[in-house]
CSV table of C-alpha atoms and ligand atoms in Angstrom, one decimal:
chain,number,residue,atom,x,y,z
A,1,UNK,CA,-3.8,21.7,3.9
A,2,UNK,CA,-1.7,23.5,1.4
A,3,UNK,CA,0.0,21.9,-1.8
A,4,UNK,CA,2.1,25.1,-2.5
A,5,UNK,CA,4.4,25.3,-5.8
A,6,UNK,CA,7.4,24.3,-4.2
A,7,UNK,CA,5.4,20.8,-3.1
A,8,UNK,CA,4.4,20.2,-6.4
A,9,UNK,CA,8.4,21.0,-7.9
A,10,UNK,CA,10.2,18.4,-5.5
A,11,UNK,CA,7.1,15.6,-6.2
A,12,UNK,CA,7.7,15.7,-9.8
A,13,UNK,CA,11.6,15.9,-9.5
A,14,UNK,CA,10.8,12.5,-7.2
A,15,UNK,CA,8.4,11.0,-9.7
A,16,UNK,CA,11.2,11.5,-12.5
A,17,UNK,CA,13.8,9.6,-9.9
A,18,UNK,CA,11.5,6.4,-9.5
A,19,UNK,CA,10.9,6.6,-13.4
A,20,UNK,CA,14.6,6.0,-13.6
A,21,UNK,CA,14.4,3.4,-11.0
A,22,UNK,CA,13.0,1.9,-13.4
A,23,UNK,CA,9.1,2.2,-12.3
A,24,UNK,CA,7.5,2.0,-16.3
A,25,UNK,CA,3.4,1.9,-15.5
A,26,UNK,CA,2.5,5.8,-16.9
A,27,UNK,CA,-0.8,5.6,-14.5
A,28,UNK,CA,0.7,4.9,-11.5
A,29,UNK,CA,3.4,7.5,-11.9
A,30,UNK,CA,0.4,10.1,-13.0
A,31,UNK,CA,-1.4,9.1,-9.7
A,32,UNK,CA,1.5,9.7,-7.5
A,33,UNK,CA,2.1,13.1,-9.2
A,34,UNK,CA,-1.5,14.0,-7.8
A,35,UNK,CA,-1.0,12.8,-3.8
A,36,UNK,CA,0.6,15.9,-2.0
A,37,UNK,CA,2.6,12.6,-0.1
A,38,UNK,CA,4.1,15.6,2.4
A,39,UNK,CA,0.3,15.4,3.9
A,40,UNK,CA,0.8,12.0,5.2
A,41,UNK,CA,3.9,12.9,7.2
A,42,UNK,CA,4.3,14.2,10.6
A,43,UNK,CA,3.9,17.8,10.9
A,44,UNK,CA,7.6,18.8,12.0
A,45,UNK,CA,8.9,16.4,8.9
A,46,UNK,CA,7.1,17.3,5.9
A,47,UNK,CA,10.1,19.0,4.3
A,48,UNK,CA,11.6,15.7,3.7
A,49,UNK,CA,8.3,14.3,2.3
A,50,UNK,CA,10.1,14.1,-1.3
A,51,UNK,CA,13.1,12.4,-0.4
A,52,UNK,CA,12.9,8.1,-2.0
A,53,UNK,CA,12.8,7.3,1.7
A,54,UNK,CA,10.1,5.7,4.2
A,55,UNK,CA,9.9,7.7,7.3
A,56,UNK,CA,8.8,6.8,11.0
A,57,UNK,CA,4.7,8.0,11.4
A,58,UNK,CA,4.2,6.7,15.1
A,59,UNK,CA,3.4,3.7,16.6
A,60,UNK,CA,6.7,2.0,15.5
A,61,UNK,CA,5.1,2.1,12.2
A,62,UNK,CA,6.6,3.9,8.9
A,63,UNK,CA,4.9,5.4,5.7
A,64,UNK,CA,6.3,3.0,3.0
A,65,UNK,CA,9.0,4.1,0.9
A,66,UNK,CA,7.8,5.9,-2.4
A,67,UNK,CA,9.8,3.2,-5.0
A,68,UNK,CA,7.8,0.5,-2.8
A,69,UNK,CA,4.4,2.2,-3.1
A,70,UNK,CA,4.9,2.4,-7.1
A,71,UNK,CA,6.7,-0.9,-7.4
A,72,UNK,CA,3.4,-2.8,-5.1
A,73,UNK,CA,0.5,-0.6,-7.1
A,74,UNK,CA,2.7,-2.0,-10.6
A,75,UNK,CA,2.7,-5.4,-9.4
A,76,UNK,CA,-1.3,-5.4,-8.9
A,77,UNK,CA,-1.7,-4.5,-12.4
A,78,UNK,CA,-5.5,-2.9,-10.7
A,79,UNK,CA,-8.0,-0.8,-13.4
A,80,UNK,CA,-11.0,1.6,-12.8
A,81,UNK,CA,-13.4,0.5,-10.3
A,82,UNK,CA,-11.1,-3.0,-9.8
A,83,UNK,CA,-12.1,-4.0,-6.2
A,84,UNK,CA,-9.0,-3.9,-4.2
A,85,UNK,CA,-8.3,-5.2,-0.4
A,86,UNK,CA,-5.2,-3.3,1.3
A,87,UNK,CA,-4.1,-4.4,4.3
A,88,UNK,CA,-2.1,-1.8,6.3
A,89,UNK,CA,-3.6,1.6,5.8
A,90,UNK,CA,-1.1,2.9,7.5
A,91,UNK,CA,-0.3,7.0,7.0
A,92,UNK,CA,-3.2,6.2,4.2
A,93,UNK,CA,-0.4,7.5,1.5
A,94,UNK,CA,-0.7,3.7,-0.1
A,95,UNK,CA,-4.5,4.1,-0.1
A,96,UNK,CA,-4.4,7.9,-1.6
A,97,UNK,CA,-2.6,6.4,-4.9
A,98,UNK,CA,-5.1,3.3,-5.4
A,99,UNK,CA,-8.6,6.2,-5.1
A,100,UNK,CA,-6.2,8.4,-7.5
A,101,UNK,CA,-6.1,5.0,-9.8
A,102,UNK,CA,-9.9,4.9,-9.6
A,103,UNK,CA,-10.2,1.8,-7.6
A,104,UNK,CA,-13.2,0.7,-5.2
A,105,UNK,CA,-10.6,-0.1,-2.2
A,106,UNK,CA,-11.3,-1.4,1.0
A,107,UNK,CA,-8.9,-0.6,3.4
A,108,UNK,CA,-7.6,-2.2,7.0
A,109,UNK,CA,-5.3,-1.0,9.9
A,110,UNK,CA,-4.4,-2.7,13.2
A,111,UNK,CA,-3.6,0.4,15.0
A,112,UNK,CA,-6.4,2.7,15.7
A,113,UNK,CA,-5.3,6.2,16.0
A,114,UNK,CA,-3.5,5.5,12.7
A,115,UNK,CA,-6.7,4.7,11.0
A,116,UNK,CA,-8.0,8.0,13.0
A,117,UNK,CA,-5.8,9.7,11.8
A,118,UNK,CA,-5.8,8.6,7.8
A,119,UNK,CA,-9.4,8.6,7.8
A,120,UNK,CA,-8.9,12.5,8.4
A,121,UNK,CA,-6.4,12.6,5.4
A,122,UNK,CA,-8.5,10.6,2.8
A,123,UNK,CA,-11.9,12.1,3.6
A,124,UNK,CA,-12.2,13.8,-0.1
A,125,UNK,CA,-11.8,10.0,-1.3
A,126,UNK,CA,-14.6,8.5,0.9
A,127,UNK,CA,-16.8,7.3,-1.9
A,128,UNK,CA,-13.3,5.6,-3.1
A,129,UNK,CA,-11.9,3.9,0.1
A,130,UNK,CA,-13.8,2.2,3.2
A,131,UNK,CA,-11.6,2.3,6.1
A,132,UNK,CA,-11.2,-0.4,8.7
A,133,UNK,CA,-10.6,-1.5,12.0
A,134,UNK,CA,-8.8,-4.9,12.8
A,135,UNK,CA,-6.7,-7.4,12.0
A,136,UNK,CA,-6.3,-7.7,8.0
A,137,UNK,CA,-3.8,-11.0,8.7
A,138,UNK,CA,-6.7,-13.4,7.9
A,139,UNK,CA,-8.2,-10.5,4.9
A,140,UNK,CA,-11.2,-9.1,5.1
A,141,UNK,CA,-14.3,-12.0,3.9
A,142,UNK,CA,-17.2,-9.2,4.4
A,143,UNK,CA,-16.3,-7.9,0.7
A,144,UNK,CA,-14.4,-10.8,-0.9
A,145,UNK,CA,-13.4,-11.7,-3.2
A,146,UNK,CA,-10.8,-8.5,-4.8
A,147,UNK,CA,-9.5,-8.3,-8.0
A,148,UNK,CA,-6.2,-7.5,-6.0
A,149,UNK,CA,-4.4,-7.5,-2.4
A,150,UNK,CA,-1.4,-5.6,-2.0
A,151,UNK,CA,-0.4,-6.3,2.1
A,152,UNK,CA,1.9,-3.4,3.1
A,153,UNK,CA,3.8,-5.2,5.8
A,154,UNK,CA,6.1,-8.4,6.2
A,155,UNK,CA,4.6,-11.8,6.2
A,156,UNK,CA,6.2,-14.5,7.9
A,157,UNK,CA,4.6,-16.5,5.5
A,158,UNK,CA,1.5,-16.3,2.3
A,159,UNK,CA,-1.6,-16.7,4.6
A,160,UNK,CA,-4.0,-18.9,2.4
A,161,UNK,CA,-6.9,-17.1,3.7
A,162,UNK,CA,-5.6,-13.8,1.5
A,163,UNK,CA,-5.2,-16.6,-1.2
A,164,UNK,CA,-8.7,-17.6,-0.8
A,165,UNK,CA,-10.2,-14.4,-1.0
A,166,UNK,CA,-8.7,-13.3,-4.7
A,167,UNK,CA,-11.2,-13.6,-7.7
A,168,UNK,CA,-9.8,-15.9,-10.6
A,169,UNK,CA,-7.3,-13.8,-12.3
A,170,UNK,CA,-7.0,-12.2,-9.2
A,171,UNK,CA,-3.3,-10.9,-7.6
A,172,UNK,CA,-2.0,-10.6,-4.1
A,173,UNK,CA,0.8,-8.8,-3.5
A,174,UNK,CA,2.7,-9.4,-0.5
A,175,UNK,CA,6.7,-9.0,1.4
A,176,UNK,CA,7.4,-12.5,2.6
A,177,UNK,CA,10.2,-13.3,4.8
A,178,UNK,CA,11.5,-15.4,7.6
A,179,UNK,CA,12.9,-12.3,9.3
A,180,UNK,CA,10.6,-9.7,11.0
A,181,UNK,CA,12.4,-6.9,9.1
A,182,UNK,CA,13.7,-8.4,6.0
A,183,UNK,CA,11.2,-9.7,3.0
A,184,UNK,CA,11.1,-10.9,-0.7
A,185,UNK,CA,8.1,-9.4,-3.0
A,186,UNK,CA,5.8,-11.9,-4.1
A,187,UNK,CA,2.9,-12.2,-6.3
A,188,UNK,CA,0.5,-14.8,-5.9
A,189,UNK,CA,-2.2,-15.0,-8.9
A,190,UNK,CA,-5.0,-16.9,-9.1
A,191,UNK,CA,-5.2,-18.7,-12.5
A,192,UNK,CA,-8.0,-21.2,-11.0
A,193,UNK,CA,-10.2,-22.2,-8.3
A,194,UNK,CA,-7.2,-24.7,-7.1
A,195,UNK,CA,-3.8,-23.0,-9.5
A,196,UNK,CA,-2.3,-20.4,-8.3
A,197,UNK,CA,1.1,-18.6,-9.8
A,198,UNK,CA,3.8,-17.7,-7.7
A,199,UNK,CA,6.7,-15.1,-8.9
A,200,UNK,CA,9.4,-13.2,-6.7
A,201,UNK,CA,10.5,-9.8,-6.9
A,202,UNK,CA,13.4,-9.4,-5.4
A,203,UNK,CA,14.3,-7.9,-1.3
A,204,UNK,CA,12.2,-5.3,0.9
A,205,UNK,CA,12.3,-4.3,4.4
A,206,UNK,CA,9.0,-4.1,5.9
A,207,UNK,CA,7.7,-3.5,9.1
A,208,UNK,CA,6.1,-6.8,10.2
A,209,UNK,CA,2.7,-7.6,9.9
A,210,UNK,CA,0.9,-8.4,13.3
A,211,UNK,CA,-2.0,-10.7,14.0
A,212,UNK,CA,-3.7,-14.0,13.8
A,213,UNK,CA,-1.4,-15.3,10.2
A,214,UNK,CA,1.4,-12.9,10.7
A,215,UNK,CA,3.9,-12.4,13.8
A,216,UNK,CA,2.8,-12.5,17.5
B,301,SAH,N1,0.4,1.6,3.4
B,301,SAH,C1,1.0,2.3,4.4
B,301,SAH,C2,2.2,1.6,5.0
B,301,SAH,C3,2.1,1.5,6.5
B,301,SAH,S1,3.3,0.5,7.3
B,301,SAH,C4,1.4,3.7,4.0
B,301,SAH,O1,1.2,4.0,2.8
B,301,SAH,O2,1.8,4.5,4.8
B,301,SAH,C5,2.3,-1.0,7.6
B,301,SAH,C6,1.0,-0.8,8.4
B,301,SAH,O3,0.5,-2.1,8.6
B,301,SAH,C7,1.2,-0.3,9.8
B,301,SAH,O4,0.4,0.9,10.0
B,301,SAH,C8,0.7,-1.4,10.7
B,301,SAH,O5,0.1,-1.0,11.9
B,301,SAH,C9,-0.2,-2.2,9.8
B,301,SAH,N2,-0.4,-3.6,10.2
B,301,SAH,C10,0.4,-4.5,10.6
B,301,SAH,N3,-0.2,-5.7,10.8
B,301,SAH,C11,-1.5,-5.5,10.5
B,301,SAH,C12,-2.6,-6.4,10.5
B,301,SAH,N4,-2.5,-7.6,10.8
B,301,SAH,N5,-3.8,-5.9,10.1
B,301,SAH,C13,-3.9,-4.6,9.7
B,301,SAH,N6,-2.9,-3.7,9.7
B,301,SAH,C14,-1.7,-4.2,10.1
């Protein structure tokens, strides 16, 4: 897969457009300057790869919006080696930024050929990410609990299970909304076995998250 100069030119001119979105975390925007994001899209499409826009990958799925990706990776506030659970791999874009960050990041689609298919894209990250298969409504207990969660499709509600599995100090990161395709950000952080901190950041669109604690 090539990265040619003229990749490279449009990322950074996108970069510099979600720095004056008002993205501020210097790592985050330095990770996303190193994932060729044009290598998640669909062959035919890659030319609009660098446009502030998600974009349809199959499956009636979409690889998130690049504002989204930087505004969710801010939110978990992750570090080297921080053990992080994503849930919705996706193109695997999402995932490429978190290895780029240097997290240990376990990572879980519903729909296979997608996984397949990122599994193919991340392979130069695989002592970074573990992929998986299945349903990531309920988390993932095998490897709990994470420094973060960032889910990557709308809740109808916070499923206490993702609560559950957060380390104190811990943050989950998550589009909430009583509408399959229209969500608030939240940020659930867990100050004690029992407290947890609840703040809002303002209206996504999502596609919806399937399974057991999300929608039929
Ligand atoms: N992070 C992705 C965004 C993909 S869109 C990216 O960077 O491209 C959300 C993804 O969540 C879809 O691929 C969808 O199949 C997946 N998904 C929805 N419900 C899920 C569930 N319960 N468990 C795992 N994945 C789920």
């Amino acid at each position: 897969m090539l990265d040619l100069p003229v990749h490279k030119g449009r990322r950074l001119k996108l970069i510099s457009e979600l720095e004056h979105k008002g993205i501020q975390n210097k790592a985050v925007l330095e990770a996303m300057k190193r994932v060729p994001r044009h290598w998640y899209f669909p062959k035919d499409f890659e030319n609009l790869a660098y446009r502030d826009a998600a974009f349809p990958i199959g499956h009636d799925q979409t690889i998130s919006q690049p504002y989204t990706v930087a505004f969710q990776t801010q939110l978990i506030d992750v570090e080297v080696d921080s053990k992080v659970l994503e849930i919705g791999t996706g193109s695997g874009y999402q995932a490429a930024v978190l290895a780029e960050l240097g997290v240990q990041l376990y990572s879980i689609e519903y729909v296979k050929p997608l996984l397949q298919e990122a599994a193919r894209l991340l392979v130069s990250y695989r002592d970074k990410i573990k992929l998986i298969h299945g349903d990531g409504s309920k988390g993932y207990s095998k490897y709990a609990p994470y420094d973060a969660i960032i889910v990557t499709a709308g809740a109808p509600t916070i499923p206490q299970e993702l609560m559950k599995q957060l380390k104190i100090g811990g943050r989950l990161v998550i589009p909430v909304g009583t509408e399959r395709n229209s969500q608030e950000m939240f940020r659930i952080t867990r100050n004690s076995e029992t407290h947890f901190k609840r703040e809002k950041f303002g209206d996504f669109k999502f596609v919806p998250l399937v399974g057991k604690d999300g929608w039929l």
